[in-house]
Each structure stands twice: as C-alpha cells, then as structure tokens.
XYZ file of C-alpha atoms in Angstrom:
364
model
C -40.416 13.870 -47.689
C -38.469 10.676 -47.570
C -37.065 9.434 -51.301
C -38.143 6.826 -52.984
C -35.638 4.185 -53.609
C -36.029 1.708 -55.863
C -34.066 -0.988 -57.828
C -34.687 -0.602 -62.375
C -34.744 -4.314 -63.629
C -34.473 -3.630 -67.170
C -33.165 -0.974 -69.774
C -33.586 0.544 -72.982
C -35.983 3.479 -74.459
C -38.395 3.336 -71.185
C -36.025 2.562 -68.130
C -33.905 5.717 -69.473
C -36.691 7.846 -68.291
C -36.343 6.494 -64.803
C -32.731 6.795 -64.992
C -32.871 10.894 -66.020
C -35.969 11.429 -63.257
C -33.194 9.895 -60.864
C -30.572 12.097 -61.944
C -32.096 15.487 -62.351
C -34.246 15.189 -59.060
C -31.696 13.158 -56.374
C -33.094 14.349 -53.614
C -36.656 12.377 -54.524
C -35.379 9.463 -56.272
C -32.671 6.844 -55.900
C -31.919 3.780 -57.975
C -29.909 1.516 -55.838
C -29.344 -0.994 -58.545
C -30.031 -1.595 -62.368
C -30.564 -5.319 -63.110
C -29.534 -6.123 -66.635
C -27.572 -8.690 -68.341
C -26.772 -7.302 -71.532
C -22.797 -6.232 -71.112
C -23.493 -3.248 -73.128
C -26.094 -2.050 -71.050
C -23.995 -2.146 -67.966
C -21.587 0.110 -69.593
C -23.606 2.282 -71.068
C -25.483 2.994 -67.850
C -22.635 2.595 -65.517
C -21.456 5.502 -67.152
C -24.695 7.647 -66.104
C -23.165 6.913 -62.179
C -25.584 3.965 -61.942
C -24.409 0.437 -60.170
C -24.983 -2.274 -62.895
C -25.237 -5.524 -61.768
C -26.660 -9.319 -63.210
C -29.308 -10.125 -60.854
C -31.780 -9.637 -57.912
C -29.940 -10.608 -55.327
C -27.076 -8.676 -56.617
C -28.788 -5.963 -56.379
C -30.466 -5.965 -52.899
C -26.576 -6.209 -51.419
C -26.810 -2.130 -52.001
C -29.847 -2.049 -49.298
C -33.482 -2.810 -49.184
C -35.251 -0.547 -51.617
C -38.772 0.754 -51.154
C -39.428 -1.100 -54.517
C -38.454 -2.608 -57.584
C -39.418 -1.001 -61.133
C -39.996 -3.999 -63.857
C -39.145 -2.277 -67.836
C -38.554 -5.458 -69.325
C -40.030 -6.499 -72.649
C -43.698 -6.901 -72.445
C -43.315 -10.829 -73.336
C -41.301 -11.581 -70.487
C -42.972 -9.012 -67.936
C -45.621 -10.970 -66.175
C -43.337 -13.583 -65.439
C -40.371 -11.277 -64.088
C -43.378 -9.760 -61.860
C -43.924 -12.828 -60.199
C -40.855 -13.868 -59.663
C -39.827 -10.414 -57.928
C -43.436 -10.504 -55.969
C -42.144 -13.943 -54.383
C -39.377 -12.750 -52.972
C -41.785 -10.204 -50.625
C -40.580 -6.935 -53.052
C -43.445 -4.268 -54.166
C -43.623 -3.937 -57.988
C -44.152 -0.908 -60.055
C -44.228 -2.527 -63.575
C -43.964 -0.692 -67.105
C -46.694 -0.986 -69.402
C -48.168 -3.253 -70.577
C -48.115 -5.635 -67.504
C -47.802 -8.212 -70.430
C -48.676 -9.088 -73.927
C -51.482 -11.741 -73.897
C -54.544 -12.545 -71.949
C -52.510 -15.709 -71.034
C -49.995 -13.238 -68.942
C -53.121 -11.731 -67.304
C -54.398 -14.839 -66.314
C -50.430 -15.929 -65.218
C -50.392 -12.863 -63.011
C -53.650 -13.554 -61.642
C -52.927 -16.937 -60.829
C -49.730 -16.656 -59.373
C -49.207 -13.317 -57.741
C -49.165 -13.894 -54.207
C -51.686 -12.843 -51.709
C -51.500 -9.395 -50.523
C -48.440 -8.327 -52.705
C -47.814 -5.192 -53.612
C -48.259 -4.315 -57.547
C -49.135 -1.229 -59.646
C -48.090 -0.889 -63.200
C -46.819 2.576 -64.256
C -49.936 3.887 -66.072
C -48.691 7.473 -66.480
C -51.089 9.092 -68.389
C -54.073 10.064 -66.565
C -51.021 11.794 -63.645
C -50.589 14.194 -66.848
C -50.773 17.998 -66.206
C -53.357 18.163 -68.903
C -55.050 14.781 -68.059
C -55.118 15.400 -64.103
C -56.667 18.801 -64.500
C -59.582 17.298 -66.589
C -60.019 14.944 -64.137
C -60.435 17.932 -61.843
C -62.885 19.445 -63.674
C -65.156 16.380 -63.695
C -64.830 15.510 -60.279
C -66.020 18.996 -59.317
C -69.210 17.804 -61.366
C -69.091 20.930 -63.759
C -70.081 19.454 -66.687
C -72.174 17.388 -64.881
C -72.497 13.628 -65.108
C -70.421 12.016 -67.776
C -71.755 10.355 -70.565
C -69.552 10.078 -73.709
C -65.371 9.875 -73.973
C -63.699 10.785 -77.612
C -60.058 9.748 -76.986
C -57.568 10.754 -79.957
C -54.615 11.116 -78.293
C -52.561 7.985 -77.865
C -52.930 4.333 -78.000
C -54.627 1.238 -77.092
C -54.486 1.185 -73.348
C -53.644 3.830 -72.674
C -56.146 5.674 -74.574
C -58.698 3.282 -72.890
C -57.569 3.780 -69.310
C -58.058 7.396 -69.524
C -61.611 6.432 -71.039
C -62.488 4.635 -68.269
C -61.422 7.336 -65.915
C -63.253 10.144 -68.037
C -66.443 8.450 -67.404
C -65.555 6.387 -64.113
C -66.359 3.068 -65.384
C -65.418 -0.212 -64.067
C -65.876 -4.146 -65.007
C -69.072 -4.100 -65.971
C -69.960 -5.720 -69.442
C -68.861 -3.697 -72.249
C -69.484 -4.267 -76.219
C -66.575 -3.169 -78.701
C -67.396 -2.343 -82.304
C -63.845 -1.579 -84.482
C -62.919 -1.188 -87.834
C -59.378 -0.341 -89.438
C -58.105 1.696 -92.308
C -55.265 3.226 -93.938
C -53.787 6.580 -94.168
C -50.706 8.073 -95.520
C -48.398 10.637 -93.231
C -44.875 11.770 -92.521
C -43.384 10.555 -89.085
C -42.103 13.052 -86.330
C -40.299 12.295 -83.422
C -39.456 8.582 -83.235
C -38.027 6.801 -80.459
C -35.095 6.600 -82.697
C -35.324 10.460 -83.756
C -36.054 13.034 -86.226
C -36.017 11.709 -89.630
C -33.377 12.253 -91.635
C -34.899 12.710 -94.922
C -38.667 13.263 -96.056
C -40.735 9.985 -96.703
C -44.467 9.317 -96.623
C -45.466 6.076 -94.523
C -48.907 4.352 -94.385
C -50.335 4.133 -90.896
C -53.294 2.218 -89.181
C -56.152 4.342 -88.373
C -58.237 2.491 -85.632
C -61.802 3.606 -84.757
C -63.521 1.889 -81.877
C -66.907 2.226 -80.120
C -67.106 0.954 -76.538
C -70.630 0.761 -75.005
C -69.923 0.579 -71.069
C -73.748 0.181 -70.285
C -74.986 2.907 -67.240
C -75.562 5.202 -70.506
C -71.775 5.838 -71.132
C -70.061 5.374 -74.156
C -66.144 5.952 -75.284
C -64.574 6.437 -78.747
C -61.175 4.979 -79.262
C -59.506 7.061 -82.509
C -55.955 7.082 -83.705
C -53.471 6.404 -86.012
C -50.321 4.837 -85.608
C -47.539 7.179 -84.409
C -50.360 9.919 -84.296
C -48.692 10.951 -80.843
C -45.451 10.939 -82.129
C -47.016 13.213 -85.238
C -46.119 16.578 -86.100
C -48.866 17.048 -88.779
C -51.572 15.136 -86.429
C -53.437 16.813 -83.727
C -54.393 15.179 -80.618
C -58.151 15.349 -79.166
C -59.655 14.623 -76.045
C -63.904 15.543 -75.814
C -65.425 14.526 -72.835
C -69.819 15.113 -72.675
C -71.655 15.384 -69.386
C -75.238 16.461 -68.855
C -74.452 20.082 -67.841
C -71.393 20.276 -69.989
C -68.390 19.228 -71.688
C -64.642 19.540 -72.147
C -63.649 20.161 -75.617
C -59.478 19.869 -75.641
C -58.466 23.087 -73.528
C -62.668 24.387 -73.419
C -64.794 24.301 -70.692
C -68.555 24.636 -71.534
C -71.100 24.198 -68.756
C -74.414 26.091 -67.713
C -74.056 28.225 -64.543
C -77.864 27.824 -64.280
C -80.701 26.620 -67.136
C -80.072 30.029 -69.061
C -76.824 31.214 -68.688
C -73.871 29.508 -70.625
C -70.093 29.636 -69.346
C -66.725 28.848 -71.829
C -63.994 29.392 -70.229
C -60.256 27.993 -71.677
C -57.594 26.038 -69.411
C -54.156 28.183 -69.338
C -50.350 27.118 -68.928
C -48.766 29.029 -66.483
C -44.959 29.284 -67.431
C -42.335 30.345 -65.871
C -39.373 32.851 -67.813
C -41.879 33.532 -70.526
C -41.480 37.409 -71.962
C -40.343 39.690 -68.695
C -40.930 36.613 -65.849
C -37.729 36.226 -63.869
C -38.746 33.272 -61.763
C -36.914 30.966 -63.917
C -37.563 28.422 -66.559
C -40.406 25.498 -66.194
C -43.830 24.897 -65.681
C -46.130 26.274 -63.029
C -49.206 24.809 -63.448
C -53.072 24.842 -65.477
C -55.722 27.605 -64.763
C -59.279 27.780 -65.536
C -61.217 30.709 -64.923
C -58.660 32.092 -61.963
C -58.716 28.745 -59.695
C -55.644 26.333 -60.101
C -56.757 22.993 -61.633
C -52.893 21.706 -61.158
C -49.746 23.011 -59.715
C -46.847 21.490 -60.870
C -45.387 19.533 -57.599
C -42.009 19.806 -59.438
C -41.180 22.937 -60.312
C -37.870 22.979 -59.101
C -36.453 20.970 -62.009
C -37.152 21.381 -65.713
C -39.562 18.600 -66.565
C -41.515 17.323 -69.635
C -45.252 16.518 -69.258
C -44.514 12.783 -69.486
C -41.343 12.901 -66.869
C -43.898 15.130 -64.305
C -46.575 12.308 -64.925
C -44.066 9.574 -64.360
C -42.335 11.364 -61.467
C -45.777 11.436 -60.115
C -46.134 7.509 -60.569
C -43.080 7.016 -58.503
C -43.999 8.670 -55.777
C -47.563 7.143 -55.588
C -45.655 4.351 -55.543
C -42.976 4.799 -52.425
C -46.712 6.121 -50.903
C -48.766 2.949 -51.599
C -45.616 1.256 -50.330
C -45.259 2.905 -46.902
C -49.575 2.085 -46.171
C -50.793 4.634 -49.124
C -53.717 4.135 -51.265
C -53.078 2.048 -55.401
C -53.312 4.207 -57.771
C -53.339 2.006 -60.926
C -53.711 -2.277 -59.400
C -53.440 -4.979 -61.513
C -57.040 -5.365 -62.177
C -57.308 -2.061 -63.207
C -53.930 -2.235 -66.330
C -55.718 -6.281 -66.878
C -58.825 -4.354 -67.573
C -57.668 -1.738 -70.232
C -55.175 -4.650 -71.747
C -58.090 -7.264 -71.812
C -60.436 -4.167 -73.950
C -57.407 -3.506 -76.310
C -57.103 -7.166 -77.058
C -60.973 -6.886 -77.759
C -60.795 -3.938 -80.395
C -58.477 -6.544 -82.266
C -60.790 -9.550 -82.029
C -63.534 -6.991 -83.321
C -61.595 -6.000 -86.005
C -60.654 -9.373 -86.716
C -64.436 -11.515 -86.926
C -65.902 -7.837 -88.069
C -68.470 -8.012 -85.529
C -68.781 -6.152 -82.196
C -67.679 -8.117 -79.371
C -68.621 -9.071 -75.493
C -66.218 -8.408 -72.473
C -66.539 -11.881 -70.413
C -66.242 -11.530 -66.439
C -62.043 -12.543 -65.488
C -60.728 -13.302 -62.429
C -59.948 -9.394 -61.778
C -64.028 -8.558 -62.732
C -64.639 -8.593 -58.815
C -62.088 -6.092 -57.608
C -62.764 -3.509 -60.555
C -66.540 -3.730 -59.463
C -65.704 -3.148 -55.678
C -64.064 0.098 -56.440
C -66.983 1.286 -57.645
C -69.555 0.302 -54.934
C-alpha cells in the first residue's frame, strides 16, 4: 500500500500526534512539510527530523503531497481551509472545523465546488467504537432506538450518537441543563498533577429527540475523559437488544436470551511471546476488529487517528468520505444547540442549513 503523504499546517498538543504516527510508522506516513510560523515551533519540531518551513508554497517545493492536514486553532480553521481548498489541495482538518455557526456558514459558502474535505473525526475509527458499530450493523440488537453517550464531549460525543442510531439532518429538539460537581483532575494535556486539589467541573445533561423514534443522551463532565475517578459509558437500545459498555444482550429467538462480553486480545500478556500491542476485540469467538496496526505499539486514539489518515490518502486517490463537512457542521451546529438550550432554559429546534440536503441524501 502506497503512503500517505501529507503536509501538517499547524502545531502544538494535536499536530504532535500526527508528527509521532509519522515517526513510529514511516513506511505509512510521510509529512513532507510542517507549516508554522512560530520560531519556536520550527525548532522544536525540526528537531523531531521534520522540515519546518513559513508557508504553503514553501512547503509544496518538497513535492506534491496527497494532502494537507489543517491543526490550527479552531478560530482561525475555517478560514485556513479555504484558503488551502483554493489552491486545488484535499483537506483533512482537526476538530472542530471551526468555532461558530458563522465558520460553518463561511465554509459553506466559500469552499469550492467539488473540493476535497473531511475533518479528522477520530472517534467512531476507535477499536472500541468501530466494533460497536459492528455489532449494530449486523442488526443484533436489532433496530436502534436510544444512545446514552458518557464518554467524551460535545461533538464528539454527538457524532458517535448519530452513528449509534444512524441519524441524519432531520429536525431534532435539544433539552439541556447544567450543574456542578467537585473532582480531582487526571491526565491533563499538560500532565499529571503535581499535588492533590479538588476542582469544580460542568456536568452537562442533554436530551436529543431525532424524530423516526430515536432518541440520544448527551452526559459528561468536564475533563470526565481525562478522569481517573470517572468512568466512561456508552448504552446503546435496539428492539432485540442492547450494548451495555463491553455487554452484548440480544434474543437468539422470542425465548432464549444471549450476554455475551467483548474481549481485548493482547499481545505479550502472561506466557504470549508474539510481542507487545494490541490484537484486536472478540465477541463470542468472531473478531469484531483486528487491529490493522499491529506492527507498532499504538494507543486507541493514535490507531483511530492512523485510521483517519489513511481514509484520507483513500478518499483522495477516488475512495469513499468518511466524515464530509456536512456531517462535522452537523454535530458542531447540535453542540452549539445544547448551549442555546441551556442558555433560554427551554428545549430548542434544529433549523434546515445549507449542509441539511447532503446529510439527508446519505440516508436515502
């Protein structure tokens, strides 16, 4: 399989990730350039092995790349976009494609016709999330009908919704409400914490009611997936069925009940000599996923990102999108709405955007 090669405009927490993927797995991913201006960046990252340089144009003097990766602040991101989709370049952008619904209606306006965008939704390419996703599309719980998502934020959280219960633009009502609790952090972007302190987070409850008899629950707490003393939780309810976390419950018929329990496969756990890394999920004796990586030691997020390059260098090359515009406008547009409902205190109405049309033709 050809690599992907790709120019990183941007830095910081987020672009590192690229910039390890890149290193520990050369033979699948290349960046050609790093666009930044900050003189401390280039430095720093020259001194990975990476070629730093000031612009665009800069940066295409080391060869055409199969795209260009946007992890810029989320202020200035729609713009960047559409500035790099001018120049003919495909664009894998970070989330959140921006920060307002007036950089979703920028993109929308101004991204030209037939251009090549996805934004870097990595979360439902998780082991964990992808083999759910298996489980439903095999129809074993049956048809979908409810989505509790306590697991990570905002869009995120409400992309995977979506995909849980495979809904699209169709009108949706948000109820929210917001509270306080008091916790400990964990792991921080910045790291562990040096000393024991007690913080008050957000907790943010929110009730989406898709229509078509399906229904999500949006519940978290700031840092809660950062949180060593927080759980996560992901319950999805079909008509047959329903996945509880790692449980499977289902009827094999009208009378007889199956639970059966998703398993990590490991590799150099207790006498296993095939290494160190992950292998893949099980349920009941059938693979749900198989770790397409297993060559390189790899953290859920970095296989799920990994993943979201390589969709990416496909969708390039005449492949299929994997996360468009319209579908990261979407789950941006519903977290702006869980605001405005917590805001007025009153449940609020999606309205139909300039995306509405392409989200409902996906699911003709």
């Amino acid at each position: 399989m050809k690599k992907a090669q790709f120019i990183l405009i941007g830095g910081g927490w987020r672009g590192e990730f690229y910039m390890r993927l890149a290193q520990k797995m050369p033979n699948r991913f290349e960046i050609t350039a790093i666009v930044t201006v900050d003189p401390k960046q280039q430095t720093y990252y020259a001194s990975w092995g990476f070629n730093c340089v000031e612009s665009l144009d800069r940066a295409l003097l080391a060869g055409q790349p199969d795209f260009v990766v946007i992890c810029v602040p989320h202020t200035v991101a729609a713009k960047v976009a559409v500035e790099v989709l001018k120049t003919g370049l495909p664009v894998l952008s970070e989330t959140p494609a921006g920060s307002s619904l007036d950089d979703l209606l920028y993109l929308a306006a101004n991204m030209p016709q037939n251009a090549k965008y996805q934004v870097a939704e990595q979360y439902h390419l998780r082991p964990d999330m992808a083999a759910r996703l298996s489980v439903i599309a095999k129809g074993k719980i049956g048809h979908p009908q409810l989505a509790l998502v306590s697991l990570t934020n905002n869009y995120h959280a409400i992309a995977l919704m979506r995909k849980f219960l495979n809904v699209s633009g169709h009108e949706t009502t948000i109820l929210a409400q917001r509270f306080q609790v008091t916790g400990q952090p964990g792991f921080e972007r910045s790291g562990l914490a040096l000393l024991e302190r007690f913080q008050v987070y957000n907790q943010t409850l929110a009730t989406f009611n898709f229509g078509q008899g399906k229904t999500g629950i949006y519940n978290f707490e700031d840092d809660q997936h950062r949180s060593f003393i927080r759980s996560q939780h992901i319950q999805v309810k079909g008509d047959r069925g329903e996945l509880n976390d790692k449980d499977l419950r289902y009827l094999k018929d009208f009378k007889t009940p199956i639970i059966s329990h998703v398993q990590r496969i490991n590799k150099g756990e207790y006498e296993n000599m095939e290494g160190v890394g992950f292998k893949g999920l099980i349920l009941a004796g059938d693979w749900l996923y198989q770790n397409p990586y297993q060559e390189t030691v790899l953290s859920d997020d970095e296989i799920a990102l990994a993943t979201c390059l390589r969709q990416m260098a496909d969708y390039c090359r005449g492949g299929k999108a994997f996360y468009s515009f319209a579908q990261a406008a979407q789950d941006f547009y519903l977290t702006l709405l869980i605001e405005e409902s917590i805001e007025t205190q009153q449940a609020v109405h999606t309205q139909p955007q300039p995306w509405t049309s392409e989200l409902l033709k996906d699911y003709e």
